[in-house]
Amino acid sequence: MQCQEALPLMHEYLDGSLSRPEALELKKHLVACPSCRERLNELEKMEALIQAAPRPTVPDGLTERIMQALPPAQQKHGWGRWFRSHPAASVAVVFALVMLGSFMSAWNADSELMVRGADLQSVVIQGDTVLVPAGQTVDGNLTVENGKLQVDGDIEGNIVVIDGSVSLASTAHISGQITQIDEAFSWLWFKMSDWATHISQ
Ligand SMILES: [Zn+2]
């Protein structure tokens, strides 16, 4: 007998459903095969553990009554089911869709030059160009949308240029990072991560 033939016989033996000739065959194999002896030993231990474990007492018919009381599973509304089983993710998805909608419309509406920053006193706007003159310091972040940013002076913060360009003179000094965003998608991505930073603070 091969080992792979012995294994199902061991299970039958543990179930008490092994016929006498089969039991003899198995015994012969076990005498000759230490690894199957070891395996049967393990199976017997497991069986004993299962037998010893306390069984939950469920009154007769209770499971059936509960199953019948439950409404039948909805097959039609796949999304609804998904939403119900992933409540946290659903909120995120709906939120992202709502935000996407408002950002896209905001994106289309913004075509005029916009300058944002905590300190705009030293910023000069000439047409569609935002100039930070040499010797001047902008104390904080500076965001320019739909325009050119020309930095000759200092910026103590980050620069974000959305759908525009940035040029730095040799006299320019920027303490933070320069982020240039030219496409609606990356702009959206920036807004999302910006928003995420805000709520995580
Ligand atoms: Zn064996």
PDB file of C-alpha atoms and ligand atoms in Angstrom:
ATOM      1  CA  MET A   1       0.000   0.000   0.000  1.00  0.00           C
ATOM      2  CA  GLN A   2       1.164   3.494  -0.824  1.00  0.00           C
ATOM      3  CA  CYS A   3       1.066   6.370   1.627  1.00  0.00           C
ATOM      4  CA  GLN A   4      -1.561   8.229  -0.449  1.00  0.00           C
ATOM      5  CA  GLU A   5      -3.812   5.152  -0.179  1.00  0.00           C
ATOM      6  CA  ALA A   6      -3.261   4.948   3.558  1.00  0.00           C
ATOM      7  CA  LEU A   7      -4.449   8.474   4.351  1.00  0.00           C
ATOM      8  CA  PRO A   8      -8.143   8.070   3.408  1.00  0.00           C
ATOM      9  CA  LEU A   9      -8.143   4.745   5.298  1.00  0.00           C
ATOM     10  CA  MET A  10      -6.858   6.575   8.384  1.00  0.00           C
ATOM     11  CA  HIS A  11      -9.790   8.993   8.180  1.00  0.00           C
ATOM     12  CA  GLU A  12     -12.186   6.099   7.810  1.00  0.00           C
ATOM     13  CA  TYR A  13     -10.516   4.369  10.738  1.00  0.00           C
ATOM     14  CA  LEU A  14     -10.999   7.467  12.897  1.00  0.00           C
ATOM     15  CA  ASP A  15     -14.626   7.650  11.774  1.00  0.00           C
ATOM     16  CA  GLY A  16     -15.015   4.023  12.774  1.00  0.00           C
ATOM     17  CA  SER A  17     -16.139   3.099   9.269  1.00  0.00           C
ATOM     18  CA  LEU A  18     -13.157   0.991   8.231  1.00  0.00           C
ATOM     19  CA  SER A  19     -13.881  -2.569   7.201  1.00  0.00           C
ATOM     20  CA  ARG A  20     -11.839  -5.400   8.739  1.00  0.00           C
ATOM     21  CA  PRO A  21      -9.799  -6.250   5.624  1.00  0.00           C
ATOM     22  CA  GLU A  22      -9.052  -2.555   5.077  1.00  0.00           C
ATOM     23  CA  ALA A  23      -8.028  -2.202   8.720  1.00  0.00           C
ATOM     24  CA  LEU A  24      -5.591  -5.071   8.300  1.00  0.00           C
ATOM     25  CA  GLU A  25      -4.130  -3.491   5.168  1.00  0.00           C
ATOM     26  CA  LEU A  26      -3.743  -0.180   6.959  1.00  0.00           C
ATOM     27  CA  LYS A  27      -2.147  -1.862   9.961  1.00  0.00           C
ATOM     28  CA  LYS A  28       0.362  -3.588   7.691  1.00  0.00           C
ATOM     29  CA  HIS A  29       1.292  -0.245   6.137  1.00  0.00           C
ATOM     30  CA  LEU A  30       1.573   1.497   9.504  1.00  0.00           C
ATOM     31  CA  VAL A  31       3.950  -1.152  10.806  1.00  0.00           C
ATOM     32  CA  ALA A  32       6.222  -0.554   7.818  1.00  0.00           C
ATOM     33  CA  CYS A  33       5.795   3.239   7.520  1.00  0.00           C
ATOM     34  CA  PRO A  34       6.895   5.508  10.397  1.00  0.00           C
ATOM     35  CA  SER A  35       5.676   8.688   8.708  1.00  0.00           C
ATOM     36  CA  CYS A  36       2.118   7.350   8.390  1.00  0.00           C
ATOM     37  CA  ARG A  37       2.253   6.173  12.019  1.00  0.00           C
ATOM     38  CA  GLU A  38       3.204   9.722  12.990  1.00  0.00           C
ATOM     39  CA  ARG A  39       0.421  11.125  10.826  1.00  0.00           C
ATOM     40  CA  LEU A  40      -2.204   8.850  12.365  1.00  0.00           C
ATOM     41  CA  ASN A  41      -0.943   9.834  15.787  1.00  0.00           C
ATOM     42  CA  GLU A  42      -1.475  13.514  14.914  1.00  0.00           C
ATOM     43  CA  LEU A  43      -4.915  12.832  13.475  1.00  0.00           C
ATOM     44  CA  GLU A  44      -5.915  10.964  16.639  1.00  0.00           C
ATOM     45  CA  LYS A  45      -4.785  13.861  18.806  1.00  0.00           C
ATOM     46  CA  MET A  46      -6.793  16.289  16.674  1.00  0.00           C
ATOM     47  CA  GLU A  47      -9.825  14.020  16.826  1.00  0.00           C
ATOM     48  CA  ALA A  48      -9.524  13.896  20.610  1.00  0.00           C
ATOM     49  CA  LEU A  49      -9.335  17.681  20.768  1.00  0.00           C
ATOM     50  CA  ILE A  50     -12.435  18.050  18.623  1.00  0.00           C
ATOM     51  CA  GLN A  51     -14.293  15.536  20.776  1.00  0.00           C
ATOM     52  CA  ALA A  52     -13.242  17.344  23.955  1.00  0.00           C
ATOM     53  CA  ALA A  53     -14.215  20.801  22.717  1.00  0.00           C
ATOM     54  CA  PRO A  54     -17.501  22.106  24.099  1.00  0.00           C
ATOM     55  CA  ARG A  55     -20.210  22.075  21.467  1.00  0.00           C
ATOM     56  CA  PRO A  56     -22.517  25.051  21.111  1.00  0.00           C
ATOM     57  CA  THR A  57     -26.056  24.093  22.014  1.00  0.00           C
ATOM     58  CA  VAL A  58     -28.457  25.268  19.342  1.00  0.00           C
ATOM     59  CA  PRO A  59     -32.110  24.375  19.876  1.00  0.00           C
ATOM     60  CA  ASP A  60     -33.552  22.216  17.128  1.00  0.00           C
ATOM     61  CA  GLY A  61     -34.771  24.208  14.175  1.00  0.00           C
ATOM     62  CA  LEU A  62     -33.446  27.532  15.445  1.00  0.00           C
ATOM     63  CA  THR A  63     -30.987  27.994  12.582  1.00  0.00           C
ATOM     64  CA  GLU A  64     -33.711  27.260  10.046  1.00  0.00           C
ATOM     65  CA  ARG A  65     -36.089  29.707  11.705  1.00  0.00           C
ATOM     66  CA  ILE A  66     -33.448  32.435  11.657  1.00  0.00           C
ATOM     67  CA  MET A  67     -32.610  31.770   8.017  1.00  0.00           C
ATOM     68  CA  GLN A  68     -36.307  31.945   7.084  1.00  0.00           C
ATOM     69  CA  ALA A  69     -36.810  35.175   8.993  1.00  0.00           C
ATOM     70  CA  LEU A  70     -34.023  36.880   7.055  1.00  0.00           C
ATOM     71  CA  PRO A  71     -35.024  38.690   3.871  1.00  0.00           C
ATOM     72  CA  PRO A  72     -33.866  36.941   0.706  1.00  0.00           C
ATOM     73  CA  ALA A  73     -30.539  38.167  -0.613  1.00  0.00           C
ATOM     74  CA  GLN A  74     -30.921  40.926  -3.204  1.00  0.00           C
ATOM     75  CA  GLN A  75     -29.335  39.949  -6.475  1.00  0.00           C
ATOM     76  CA  LYS A  76     -30.354  42.918  -8.607  1.00  0.00           C
ATOM     77  CA  HIS A  77     -28.699  45.885  -6.977  1.00  0.00           C
ATOM     78  CA  GLY A  78     -25.076  44.903  -7.043  1.00  0.00           C
ATOM     79  CA  TRP A  79     -23.850  48.349  -6.136  1.00  0.00           C
ATOM     80  CA  GLY A  80     -26.239  48.699  -3.238  1.00  0.00           C
ATOM     81  CA  ARG A  81     -25.017  45.449  -1.835  1.00  0.00           C
ATOM     82  CA  TRP A  82     -21.424  46.495  -2.268  1.00  0.00           C
ATOM     83  CA  PHE A  83     -22.150  49.787  -0.503  1.00  0.00           C
ATOM     84  CA  ARG A  84     -23.828  48.029   2.373  1.00  0.00           C
ATOM     85  CA  SER A  85     -20.942  45.625   2.844  1.00  0.00           C
ATOM     86  CA  HIS A  86     -18.282  48.353   2.538  1.00  0.00           C
ATOM     87  CA  PRO A  87     -19.749  51.315   4.421  1.00  0.00           C
ATOM     88  CA  ALA A  88     -16.467  53.171   4.951  1.00  0.00           C
ATOM     89  CA  ALA A  89     -15.287  52.716   1.380  1.00  0.00           C
ATOM     90  CA  SER A  90     -18.709  53.804   0.087  1.00  0.00           C
ATOM     91  CA  VAL A  91     -18.469  57.107   1.891  1.00  0.00           C
ATOM     92  CA  ALA A  92     -15.043  57.665   0.354  1.00  0.00           C
ATOM     93  CA  VAL A  93     -16.268  56.776  -3.148  1.00  0.00           C
ATOM     94  CA  VAL A  94     -19.331  59.018  -2.967  1.00  0.00           C
ATOM     95  CA  PHE A  95     -17.257  61.805  -1.503  1.00  0.00           C
ATOM     96  CA  ALA A  96     -14.636  61.448  -4.222  1.00  0.00           C
ATOM     97  CA  LEU A  97     -17.338  61.562  -6.935  1.00  0.00           C
ATOM     98  CA  VAL A  98     -18.928  64.673  -5.424  1.00  0.00           C
ATOM     99  CA  MET A  99     -15.551  66.340  -5.072  1.00  0.00           C
ATOM    100  CA  LEU A 100     -14.589  65.343  -8.606  1.00  0.00           C
ATOM    101  CA  GLY A 101     -17.736  67.004  -9.935  1.00  0.00           C
ATOM    102  CA  SER A 102     -17.188  70.256  -8.112  1.00  0.00           C
ATOM    103  CA  PHE A 103     -13.492  70.371  -8.907  1.00  0.00           C
ATOM    104  CA  MET A 104     -14.064  69.786 -12.601  1.00  0.00           C
ATOM    105  CA  SER A 105     -16.605  72.597 -12.786  1.00  0.00           C
ATOM    106  CA  ALA A 106     -14.310  74.818 -10.759  1.00  0.00           C
ATOM    107  CA  TRP A 107     -11.516  73.927 -13.137  1.00  0.00           C
ATOM    108  CA  ASN A 108     -13.545  75.057 -16.143  1.00  0.00           C
ATOM    109  CA  ALA A 109     -14.671  78.242 -14.453  1.00  0.00           C
ATOM    110  CA  ASP A 110     -11.194  79.403 -13.450  1.00  0.00           C
ATOM    111  CA  SER A 111      -9.622  81.142 -16.379  1.00  0.00           C
ATOM    112  CA  GLU A 112      -8.650  84.430 -14.771  1.00  0.00           C
ATOM    113  CA  LEU A 113      -5.432  85.116 -12.995  1.00  0.00           C
ATOM    114  CA  MET A 114      -5.642  84.260  -9.340  1.00  0.00           C
ATOM    115  CA  VAL A 115      -3.042  84.870  -6.684  1.00  0.00           C
ATOM    116  CA  ARG A 116      -3.335  83.423  -3.226  1.00  0.00           C
ATOM    117  CA  GLY A 117      -1.022  83.699  -0.295  1.00  0.00           C
ATOM    118  CA  ALA A 118      -0.798  84.822   3.307  1.00  0.00           C
ATOM    119  CA  ASP A 119       1.510  87.708   2.427  1.00  0.00           C
ATOM    120  CA  LEU A 120       0.789  89.455  -0.866  1.00  0.00           C
ATOM    121  CA  GLN A 121       1.964  92.947   0.095  1.00  0.00           C
ATOM    122  CA  SER A 122       5.233  92.688  -1.786  1.00  0.00           C
ATOM    123  CA  VAL A 123       3.737  90.964  -4.833  1.00  0.00           C
ATOM    124  CA  VAL A 124       3.326  93.020  -8.004  1.00  0.00           C
ATOM    125  CA  ILE A 125       0.784  92.016 -10.623  1.00  0.00           C
ATOM    126  CA  GLN A 126       1.437  93.136 -14.193  1.00  0.00           C
ATOM    127  CA  GLY A 127      -1.109  91.834 -16.671  1.00  0.00           C
ATOM    128  CA  ASP A 128      -1.010  88.069 -16.317  1.00  0.00           C
ATOM    129  CA  THR A 129       2.367  88.128 -14.599  1.00  0.00           C
ATOM    130  CA  VAL A 130       2.849  87.942 -10.853  1.00  0.00           C
ATOM    131  CA  LEU A 131       6.160  89.454  -9.864  1.00  0.00           C
ATOM    132  CA  VAL A 132       8.044  89.115  -6.635  1.00  0.00           C
ATOM    133  CA  PRO A 133      10.576  91.940  -7.046  1.00  0.00           C
ATOM    134  CA  ALA A 134      14.204  91.582  -6.096  1.00  0.00           C
ATOM    135  CA  GLY A 135      14.859  92.443  -2.489  1.00  0.00           C
ATOM    136  CA  GLN A 136      11.239  91.686  -1.540  1.00  0.00           C
ATOM    137  CA  THR A 137      10.215  88.741   0.635  1.00  0.00           C
ATOM    138  CA  VAL A 138       6.910  86.901   0.513  1.00  0.00           C
ATOM    139  CA  ASP A 139       6.400  85.450   3.957  1.00  0.00           C
ATOM    140  CA  GLY A 140       4.476  82.247   3.321  1.00  0.00           C
ATOM    141  CA  ASN A 141       3.140  80.080   0.499  1.00  0.00           C
ATOM    142  CA  LEU A 142       2.239  81.593  -2.834  1.00  0.00           C
ATOM    143  CA  THR A 143      -0.263  80.137  -5.288  1.00  0.00           C
ATOM    144  CA  VAL A 144      -0.692  81.495  -8.802  1.00  0.00           C
ATOM    145  CA  GLU A 145      -3.424  80.259 -11.130  1.00  0.00           C
ATOM    146  CA  ASN A 146      -3.679  81.045 -14.846  1.00  0.00           C
ATOM    147  CA  GLY A 147      -0.649  83.248 -14.933  1.00  0.00           C
ATOM    148  CA  LYS A 148       3.094  83.592 -14.931  1.00  0.00           C
ATOM    149  CA  LEU A 149       5.068  83.839 -11.773  1.00  0.00           C
ATOM    150  CA  GLN A 150       8.315  85.738 -11.954  1.00  0.00           C
ATOM    151  CA  VAL A 151      10.381  85.493  -8.817  1.00  0.00           C
ATOM    152  CA  ASP A 152      13.280  87.905  -8.415  1.00  0.00           C
ATOM    153  CA  GLY A 153      13.065  88.119  -4.643  1.00  0.00           C
ATOM    154  CA  ASP A 154      12.546  85.693  -1.767  1.00  0.00           C
ATOM    155  CA  ILE A 155       9.687  83.386  -0.941  1.00  0.00           C
ATOM    156  CA  GLU A 156       9.615  81.915   2.529  1.00  0.00           C
ATOM    157  CA  GLY A 157       7.307  79.067   1.670  1.00  0.00           C
ATOM    158  CA  ASN A 158       6.053  76.870  -1.150  1.00  0.00           C
ATOM    159  CA  ILE A 159       5.106  77.933  -4.643  1.00  0.00           C
ATOM    160  CA  VAL A 160       2.200  76.388  -6.501  1.00  0.00           C
ATOM    161  CA  VAL A 161       1.620  77.408 -10.094  1.00  0.00           C
ATOM    162  CA  ILE A 162      -1.577  76.099 -11.647  1.00  0.00           C
ATOM    163  CA  ASP A 163      -1.917  76.289 -15.409  1.00  0.00           C
ATOM    164  CA  GLY A 164       0.875  78.803 -15.701  1.00  0.00           C
ATOM    165  CA  SER A 165       4.599  79.131 -15.622  1.00  0.00           C
ATOM    166  CA  VAL A 166       7.216  80.027 -13.108  1.00  0.00           C
ATOM    167  CA  SER A 167      10.559  81.645 -13.770  1.00  0.00           C
ATOM    168  CA  LEU A 168      13.172  82.271 -11.163  1.00  0.00           C
ATOM    169  CA  ALA A 169      15.787  84.977 -11.415  1.00  0.00           C
ATOM    170  CA  SER A 170      19.297  84.352 -10.148  1.00  0.00           C
ATOM    171  CA  THR A 171      18.439  86.599  -7.200  1.00  0.00           C
ATOM    172  CA  ALA A 172      15.430  84.461  -6.296  1.00  0.00           C
ATOM    173  CA  HIS A 173      15.343  82.384  -3.164  1.00  0.00           C
ATOM    174  CA  ILE A 174      12.580  79.901  -2.395  1.00  0.00           C
ATOM    175  CA  SER A 175      12.649  78.146   0.953  1.00  0.00           C
ATOM    176  CA  GLY A 176       9.971  75.617   0.116  1.00  0.00           C
ATOM    177  CA  GLN A 177       8.948  73.492  -2.843  1.00  0.00           C
ATOM    178  CA  ILE A 178       7.794  74.515  -6.300  1.00  0.00           C
ATOM    179  CA  THR A 179       4.805  72.646  -7.634  1.00  0.00           C
ATOM    180  CA  GLN A 180       3.685  73.208 -11.186  1.00  0.00           C
ATOM    181  CA  ILE A 181       0.318  71.882 -12.257  1.00  0.00           C
ATOM    182  CA  ASP A 182      -0.774  72.134 -15.872  1.00  0.00           C
ATOM    183  CA  GLU A 183      -3.536  69.640 -16.339  1.00  0.00           C
ATOM    184  CA  ALA A 184      -6.975  69.364 -14.858  1.00  0.00           C
ATOM    185  CA  PHE A 185      -6.259  65.938 -13.535  1.00  0.00           C
ATOM    186  CA  SER A 186      -3.097  66.769 -11.665  1.00  0.00           C
ATOM    187  CA  TRP A 187      -4.767  69.922 -10.435  1.00  0.00           C
ATOM    188  CA  LEU A 188      -7.545  67.761  -9.058  1.00  0.00           C
ATOM    189  CA  TRP A 189      -4.977  65.450  -7.535  1.00  0.00           C
ATOM    190  CA  PHE A 190      -3.267  68.407  -5.923  1.00  0.00           C
ATOM    191  CA  LYS A 191      -6.562  69.701  -4.525  1.00  0.00           C
ATOM    192  CA  MET A 192      -7.382  66.265  -3.141  1.00  0.00           C
ATOM    193  CA  SER A 193      -4.026  65.877  -1.437  1.00  0.00           C
ATOM    194  CA  ASP A 194      -4.228  69.478  -0.267  1.00  0.00           C
ATOM    195  CA  TRP A 195      -7.630  68.765   1.196  1.00  0.00           C
ATOM    196  CA  ALA A 196      -6.344  65.517   2.745  1.00  0.00           C
ATOM    197  CA  THR A 197      -3.512  67.425   4.361  1.00  0.00           C
ATOM    198  CA  HIS A 198      -5.997  69.887   5.809  1.00  0.00           C
ATOM    199  CA  ILE A 199      -8.216  67.296   7.419  1.00  0.00           C
ATOM    200  CA  SER A 200      -5.310  65.285   8.749  1.00  0.00           C
ATOM    201  CA  GLN A 201      -3.938  68.310  10.563  1.00  0.00           C
TER     202      GLN A 201
HETATM  203 ZN    ZN B   1       3.051   5.512   4.599  1.00  0.00          ZN
END
